[in-house]
Amino acid sequence: MQELSVNHLLGIKYITEEDIQLIFNTADHFKEVINRPIKKVPSLRDITIANIFFENSTRTKLSFELAQKRLSADVVNFAASSSSVTKGETLIDTVNNILSMKVDMVVMRHSSPGAAVFLSKNVNASIVNAGDGAHEHPTQALLDAYTIRERLGDVAGKKVVIVGDILHSRVALSNIYSLQKLGAEVKVCGPKTLIPRYITELGVQVEPNLRKALEWCDVANMLRVQNERLDISYFPTTREYAMQYGLDKQLLDSLNKEIVVMHPGPINRGVEITSDVADSKQSVILDQVENGVAVRMAVIYLLASKIKQ
Ligand code: CP
């Protein structure tokens, strides 16, 4: 059986193109499973997984939990806000206490970049990064690339523009790594204040003009403006941001081709994209969410196979 080159999924940076293709091929099988009347397989009956979320989440948390339950794993959920973390317990103590209850895998979202890597070096379990600050969100990038592959047949050779708040976005960095590993060309577009200086060192070009970026691309990934991470004012007003970097139906329809519109969610409707774009046939936003379950099933199944050896 083919296996992943890693024991943890900490970021797309640490995995190979072959790993990504293996995850996609495995996800193809699980996508078929979750569309059956009985959406469950007994593969992971002997595995226990803890989902520990130190930051809010809707899609990622639900998607991981559904993926785990559809693989028949035992699942425990931990919300930091209602735990003893609020009494001062450290991350390692918290996780080690959970692991002493015989947990095999930890899926963690944390506000600190590098938290998942830190955990993988200090506790004896397989770690899956469900988003660490502005660093990486590997399963989001995998489900995004999987959705492009599903809609356009392949990721290689496609042109993808990532629009918006690149500076604070873990989705952007993971997408850049995954799309490049799979042979796509990537540009970013957004206010200069929200584009990190190191971006060109990653082989990514900056296109400041949204219309030009859209005319160039096959796929536009419209990122959320992360108001909770904007400690200072990066653009004059939300209205001005929407006028310069928001995608509306008039702009979409004025392009001389059809592009695929993506958004990782949650959407600020009327800011990054208008409702008529979000709900249009060019939008694959809900396909991304559906594919997230199959892709996460694949990641968990492949990592669990390594634990069982
Ligand atoms: N895309 C994403 O990470 O959404 P949540 O924050 O709701 O999990």
CSV table of C-alpha atoms and ligand atoms in Angstrom, one decimal:
chain,number,residue,atom,x,y,z
A,1,MET,CA,0.0,0.0,0.0
A,2,GLN,CA,1.2,3.5,-0.8
A,3,GLU,CA,1.8,5.7,2.2
A,4,LEU,CA,2.4,9.3,3.2
A,5,SER,CA,6.0,10.5,3.6
A,6,VAL,CA,5.0,12.1,6.9
A,7,ASN,CA,3.5,11.0,10.3
A,8,HIS,CA,1.8,14.4,10.9
A,9,LEU,CA,0.1,16.9,8.6
A,10,LEU,CA,1.7,20.1,9.9
A,11,GLY,CA,1.7,22.1,6.7
A,12,ILE,CA,1.8,21.8,2.9
A,13,LYS,CA,5.4,22.9,3.1
A,14,TYR,CA,6.4,19.6,4.7
A,15,ILE,CA,4.7,17.2,2.2
A,16,THR,CA,5.5,16.2,-1.4
A,17,GLU,CA,3.5,16.3,-4.6
A,18,GLU,CA,3.2,12.5,-4.3
A,19,ASP,CA,1.6,12.9,-0.9
A,20,ILE,CA,-0.9,15.3,-2.3
A,21,GLN,CA,-1.8,13.0,-5.2
A,22,LEU,CA,-2.2,10.1,-2.8
A,23,ILE,CA,-4.5,12.2,-0.6
A,24,PHE,CA,-6.6,13.1,-3.7
A,25,ASN,CA,-6.8,9.6,-5.0
A,26,THR,CA,-7.9,8.4,-1.5
A,27,ALA,CA,-10.4,11.3,-1.3
A,28,ASP,CA,-11.9,10.2,-4.6
A,29,HIS,CA,-12.9,6.9,-3.0
A,30,PHE,CA,-14.2,8.6,0.2
A,31,LYS,CA,-16.2,11.1,-1.9
A,32,GLU,CA,-18.0,8.1,-3.4
A,33,VAL,CA,-18.6,6.7,0.1
A,34,ILE,CA,-20.1,9.9,1.5
A,35,ASN,CA,-22.6,10.1,-1.4
A,36,ARG,CA,-23.9,6.5,-0.6
A,37,PRO,CA,-27.1,6.1,1.4
A,38,ILE,CA,-24.9,4.6,4.2
A,39,LYS,CA,-22.1,7.2,4.5
A,40,LYS,CA,-19.9,5.2,6.9
A,41,VAL,CA,-17.0,2.8,6.6
A,42,PRO,CA,-15.5,0.8,9.6
A,43,SER,CA,-11.9,1.6,8.7
A,44,LEU,CA,-10.9,3.4,11.9
A,45,ARG,CA,-12.9,1.6,14.6
A,46,ASP,CA,-9.7,1.2,16.7
A,47,ILE,CA,-8.6,4.8,16.5
A,48,THR,CA,-9.4,7.7,18.9
A,49,ILE,CA,-9.1,11.3,17.8
A,50,ALA,CA,-9.2,14.5,19.8
A,51,ASN,CA,-10.2,17.8,18.1
A,52,ILE,CA,-8.8,20.6,20.1
A,53,PHE,CA,-9.8,24.1,19.0
A,54,PHE,CA,-8.3,27.2,20.6
A,55,GLU,CA,-9.8,29.4,18.0
A,56,ASN,CA,-13.4,29.6,16.6
A,57,SER,CA,-14.4,27.4,13.6
A,58,THR,CA,-17.5,26.3,11.8
A,59,ARG,CA,-16.4,24.5,8.6
A,60,THR,CA,-13.1,23.0,9.7
A,61,LYS,CA,-14.3,21.7,13.0
A,62,LEU,CA,-17.6,20.2,11.7
A,63,SER,CA,-15.8,18.8,8.6
A,64,PHE,CA,-13.1,17.0,10.7
A,65,GLU,CA,-15.6,15.6,13.1
A,66,LEU,CA,-17.8,14.3,10.3
A,67,ALA,CA,-14.8,12.8,8.5
A,68,GLN,CA,-13.7,11.0,11.7
A,69,LYS,CA,-17.2,9.7,12.4
A,70,ARG,CA,-17.6,8.5,8.8
A,71,LEU,CA,-14.4,6.5,9.3
A,72,SER,CA,-15.9,5.1,12.5
A,73,ALA,CA,-13.2,6.6,14.8
A,74,ASP,CA,-14.0,7.5,18.4
A,75,VAL,CA,-14.0,11.3,18.6
A,76,VAL,CA,-13.6,13.7,21.5
A,77,ASN,CA,-14.0,17.4,21.2
A,78,PHE,CA,-12.3,20.0,23.2
A,79,ALA,CA,-13.1,23.8,23.2
A,80,ALA,CA,-10.4,25.8,24.9
A,81,SER,CA,-12.9,28.4,26.1
A,82,SER,CA,-14.6,25.9,28.3
A,83,SER,CA,-11.5,24.0,29.5
A,84,SER,CA,-8.9,24.2,32.2
A,85,VAL,CA,-6.7,26.2,29.7
A,86,THR,CA,-8.6,29.2,31.1
A,87,LYS,CA,-7.1,28.3,34.5
A,88,GLY,CA,-3.5,28.5,33.2
A,89,GLU,CA,-2.8,25.0,32.0
A,90,THR,CA,0.0,24.8,29.3
A,91,LEU,CA,-0.6,23.4,25.8
A,92,ILE,CA,1.7,20.4,26.4
A,93,ASP,CA,0.1,19.6,29.8
A,94,THR,CA,-3.4,19.9,28.2
A,95,VAL,CA,-2.6,17.6,25.3
A,96,ASN,CA,-0.7,15.1,27.5
A,97,ASN,CA,-3.7,14.8,29.8
A,98,ILE,CA,-5.9,14.1,26.8
A,99,LEU,CA,-3.3,11.6,25.4
A,100,SER,CA,-3.2,9.7,28.7
A,101,MET,CA,-6.8,8.8,28.0
A,102,LYS,CA,-5.4,6.8,25.0
A,103,VAL,CA,-5.9,9.2,22.2
A,104,ASP,CA,-4.0,8.4,18.9
A,105,MET,CA,-4.4,11.6,16.9
A,106,VAL,CA,-4.9,15.3,17.7
A,107,VAL,CA,-6.4,17.8,15.3
A,108,MET,CA,-5.6,21.2,16.5
A,109,ARG,CA,-6.5,24.8,15.6
A,110,HIS,CA,-4.4,27.4,17.4
A,111,SER,CA,-3.8,31.2,17.1
A,112,SER,CA,0.0,30.8,17.3
A,113,PRO,CA,2.0,30.1,14.1
A,114,GLY,CA,4.1,27.0,14.7
A,115,ALA,CA,1.8,25.5,17.4
A,116,ALA,CA,1.3,22.3,15.5
A,117,VAL,CA,5.0,21.8,14.8
A,118,PHE,CA,5.7,22.5,18.5
A,119,LEU,CA,3.1,19.9,19.6
A,120,SER,CA,4.4,17.2,17.2
A,121,LYS,CA,7.9,17.5,18.8
A,122,ASN,CA,6.6,17.3,22.3
A,123,VAL,CA,3.8,14.8,22.4
A,124,ASN,CA,3.4,11.2,21.3
A,125,ALA,CA,0.5,11.3,18.8
A,126,SER,CA,-0.1,12.1,15.2
A,127,ILE,CA,-0.8,15.8,14.8
A,128,VAL,CA,-3.0,17.4,12.2
A,129,ASN,CA,-2.8,21.2,11.8
A,130,ALA,CA,-6.3,22.6,11.5
A,131,GLY,CA,-4.9,26.2,11.2
A,132,ASP,CA,-2.1,27.8,13.2
A,133,GLY,CA,-2.4,31.6,13.3
A,134,ALA,CA,-1.3,33.2,10.0
A,135,HIS,CA,1.0,30.3,9.2
A,136,GLU,CA,-0.7,27.3,7.5
A,137,HIS,CA,-4.1,25.7,7.0
A,138,PRO,CA,-3.1,22.5,5.1
A,139,THR,CA,-6.4,20.7,4.8
A,140,GLN,CA,-8.0,23.9,3.4
A,141,ALA,CA,-5.4,24.1,0.7
A,142,LEU,CA,-5.9,20.4,-0.1
A,143,LEU,CA,-9.6,20.8,-0.4
A,144,ASP,CA,-9.2,23.9,-2.5
A,145,ALA,CA,-6.8,22.2,-5.0
A,146,TYR,CA,-9.0,19.1,-5.0
A,147,THR,CA,-12.0,21.3,-6.0
A,148,ILE,CA,-10.0,22.9,-8.8
A,149,ARG,CA,-9.0,19.4,-10.0
A,150,GLU,CA,-12.6,18.3,-9.9
A,151,ARG,CA,-13.9,21.4,-11.7
A,152,LEU,CA,-11.1,21.9,-14.3
A,153,GLY,CA,-9.8,18.3,-14.7
A,154,ASP,CA,-6.3,19.1,-13.4
A,155,VAL,CA,-4.4,21.6,-11.3
A,156,ALA,CA,-1.2,21.6,-13.4
A,157,GLY,CA,-0.9,24.5,-15.8
A,158,LYS,CA,-3.9,26.4,-14.3
A,159,LYS,CA,-3.6,30.1,-13.4
A,160,VAL,CA,-4.8,30.9,-9.9
A,161,VAL,CA,-5.1,34.4,-8.3
A,162,ILE,CA,-5.5,34.7,-4.5
A,163,VAL,CA,-7.2,38.0,-3.7
A,164,GLY,CA,-7.3,40.0,-0.5
A,165,ASP,CA,-5.7,39.8,2.9
A,166,ILE,CA,-2.6,37.7,2.0
A,167,LEU,CA,-0.6,39.1,5.0
A,168,HIS,CA,-2.8,37.5,7.7
A,169,SER,CA,-3.9,34.5,5.7
A,170,ARG,CA,-2.9,30.9,6.5
A,171,VAL,CA,-5.1,29.8,3.6
A,172,ALA,CA,-3.0,31.9,1.2
A,173,LEU,CA,0.4,30.4,2.3
A,174,SER,CA,-0.9,26.8,2.2
A,175,ASN,CA,-2.6,27.4,-1.2
A,176,ILE,CA,0.6,28.9,-2.6
A,177,TYR,CA,2.6,25.8,-1.5
A,178,SER,CA,0.0,23.3,-2.7
A,179,LEU,CA,-0.7,24.9,-6.1
A,180,GLN,CA,2.9,25.3,-6.9
A,181,LYS,CA,3.7,21.7,-6.0
A,182,LEU,CA,0.9,20.6,-8.3
A,183,GLY,CA,2.2,22.7,-11.2
A,184,ALA,CA,-0.2,25.7,-11.1
A,185,GLU,CA,0.9,29.3,-11.6
A,186,VAL,CA,0.0,31.6,-8.7
A,187,LYS,CA,-0.5,35.4,-8.4
A,188,VAL,CA,-1.8,37.5,-5.5
A,189,CYS,CA,-3.8,40.6,-5.7
A,190,GLY,CA,-4.8,43.0,-2.9
A,191,PRO,CA,-4.0,46.3,-1.1
A,192,LYS,CA,-0.2,46.8,-0.9
A,193,THR,CA,-0.5,46.9,2.9
A,194,LEU,CA,-1.9,43.4,2.9
A,195,ILE,CA,0.7,41.8,0.7
A,196,PRO,CA,3.8,40.5,2.6
A,197,ARG,CA,7.2,41.6,1.2
A,198,TYR,CA,8.5,38.1,1.1
A,199,ILE,CA,5.8,36.9,-1.3
A,200,THR,CA,7.9,37.3,-4.5
A,201,GLU,CA,10.6,35.0,-2.9
A,202,LEU,CA,8.0,32.3,-3.0
A,203,GLY,CA,7.8,32.6,-6.8
A,204,VAL,CA,4.5,34.5,-6.7
A,205,GLN,CA,3.8,37.6,-8.7
A,206,VAL,CA,1.8,40.5,-7.4
A,207,GLU,CA,-0.9,42.0,-9.6
A,208,PRO,CA,-2.4,45.1,-7.9
A,209,ASN,CA,-5.2,45.5,-10.3
A,210,LEU,CA,-8.2,43.2,-9.7
A,211,ARG,CA,-9.6,43.3,-13.3
A,212,LYS,CA,-6.1,42.5,-14.8
A,213,ALA,CA,-5.8,39.6,-12.3
A,214,LEU,CA,-9.2,38.2,-13.2
A,215,GLU,CA,-8.5,38.5,-16.9
A,216,TRP,CA,-5.3,36.5,-16.4
A,217,CYS,CA,-6.6,33.7,-14.2
A,218,ASP,CA,-8.6,30.5,-14.5
A,219,VAL,CA,-9.5,30.5,-10.8
A,220,ALA,CA,-10.0,33.4,-8.3
A,221,ASN,CA,-9.7,32.5,-4.6
A,222,MET,CA,-11.3,35.5,-2.8
A,223,LEU,CA,-10.0,35.6,0.7
A,224,ARG,CA,-11.9,36.8,3.7
A,225,VAL,CA,-10.9,40.2,5.2
A,226,GLN,CA,-9.7,39.0,8.6
A,227,ASN,CA,-11.1,41.8,10.8
A,228,GLU,CA,-10.1,40.0,14.0
A,229,ARG,CA,-6.4,40.1,12.9
A,230,LEU,CA,-6.4,43.7,11.7
A,231,ASP,CA,-4.7,45.4,14.6
A,232,ILE,CA,-4.2,48.6,12.6
A,233,SER,CA,-6.0,50.2,9.6
A,234,TYR,CA,-4.7,48.5,6.4
A,235,PHE,CA,-7.1,50.2,4.1
A,236,PRO,CA,-9.2,53.4,4.4
A,237,THR,CA,-12.7,51.9,4.7
A,238,THR,CA,-14.4,48.5,4.1
A,239,ARG,CA,-16.5,50.2,1.3
A,240,GLU,CA,-13.3,51.3,-0.5
A,241,TYR,CA,-11.8,47.8,-0.1
A,242,ALA,CA,-15.0,46.3,-1.6
A,243,MET,CA,-14.9,48.8,-4.5
A,244,GLN,CA,-11.2,48.0,-5.4
A,245,TYR,CA,-10.9,44.3,-4.4
A,246,GLY,CA,-14.4,43.0,-4.1
A,247,LEU,CA,-15.8,40.8,-6.9
A,248,ASP,CA,-19.3,41.7,-8.1
A,249,LYS,CA,-21.5,40.2,-10.8
A,250,GLN,CA,-20.9,43.1,-13.2
A,251,LEU,CA,-17.2,42.6,-13.1
A,252,LEU,CA,-17.5,38.8,-13.3
A,253,ASP,CA,-19.8,39.0,-16.3
A,254,SER,CA,-17.6,41.6,-18.1
A,255,LEU,CA,-14.7,39.2,-18.3
A,256,ASN,CA,-14.5,37.5,-21.8
A,257,LYS,CA,-14.4,34.0,-20.2
A,258,GLU,CA,-15.7,32.0,-17.3
A,259,ILE,CA,-13.5,31.7,-14.3
A,260,VAL,CA,-14.0,29.5,-11.2
A,261,VAL,CA,-14.7,31.5,-8.0
A,262,MET,CA,-13.6,30.2,-4.7
A,263,HIS,CA,-13.8,31.4,-1.1
A,264,PRO,CA,-12.6,29.5,2.0
A,265,GLY,CA,-15.4,30.9,4.2
A,266,PRO,CA,-16.7,32.4,6.3
A,267,ILE,CA,-17.8,35.1,3.7
A,268,ASN,CA,-18.2,38.7,4.4
A,269,ARG,CA,-21.0,39.1,1.8
A,270,GLY,CA,-20.7,42.5,0.0
A,271,VAL,CA,-17.0,42.9,0.9
A,272,GLU,CA,-14.9,40.2,-0.8
A,273,ILE,CA,-17.7,39.0,-3.0
A,274,THR,CA,-21.3,40.0,-3.5
A,275,SER,CA,-24.1,37.5,-2.8
A,276,ASP,CA,-24.9,37.1,-6.5
A,277,VAL,CA,-21.3,36.0,-7.2
A,278,ALA,CA,-21.2,33.7,-4.1
A,279,ASP,CA,-24.4,32.0,-5.2
A,280,SER,CA,-23.6,32.0,-9.0
A,281,LYS,CA,-22.9,28.8,-11.0
A,282,GLN,CA,-19.3,29.9,-11.3
A,283,SER,CA,-18.9,29.7,-7.5
A,284,VAL,CA,-17.6,26.4,-6.1
A,285,ILE,CA,-17.8,27.5,-2.4
A,286,LEU,CA,-20.2,24.8,-1.3
A,287,ASP,CA,-18.3,22.2,-3.4
A,288,GLN,CA,-15.2,23.2,-1.4
A,289,VAL,CA,-17.1,22.5,1.8
A,290,GLU,CA,-18.4,19.1,0.5
A,291,ASN,CA,-14.9,18.1,-0.7
A,292,GLY,CA,-13.5,19.1,2.7
A,293,VAL,CA,-15.1,16.0,4.3
A,294,ALA,CA,-13.7,13.6,1.7
A,295,VAL,CA,-10.2,15.2,1.8
A,296,ARG,CA,-10.1,15.2,5.6
A,297,MET,CA,-11.2,11.5,5.6
A,298,ALA,CA,-8.3,10.8,3.3
A,299,VAL,CA,-5.8,12.6,5.5
A,300,ILE,CA,-7.0,11.0,8.7
A,301,TYR,CA,-7.2,7.5,7.1
A,302,LEU,CA,-3.6,7.8,5.6
A,303,LEU,CA,-2.1,9.1,8.9
A,304,ALA,CA,-3.9,6.4,10.9
A,305,SER,CA,-2.5,3.7,8.7
A,306,LYS,CA,0.9,4.8,9.8
A,307,ILE,CA,0.0,4.7,13.5
A,308,LYS,CA,-1.3,1.1,13.1
A,309,GLN,CA,2.0,-0.1,11.7
B,1,CP,N1,-12.3,27.9,6.1
B,1,CP,C1,-12.2,27.8,7.5
B,1,CP,O1,-11.2,27.5,8.1
B,1,CP,O2,-13.4,28.1,8.1
B,1,CP,P1,-13.7,28.0,9.7
B,1,CP,O3,-12.9,29.0,10.3
B,1,CP,O4,-15.2,28.2,9.8
B,1,CP,O5,-13.2,26.6,10.1
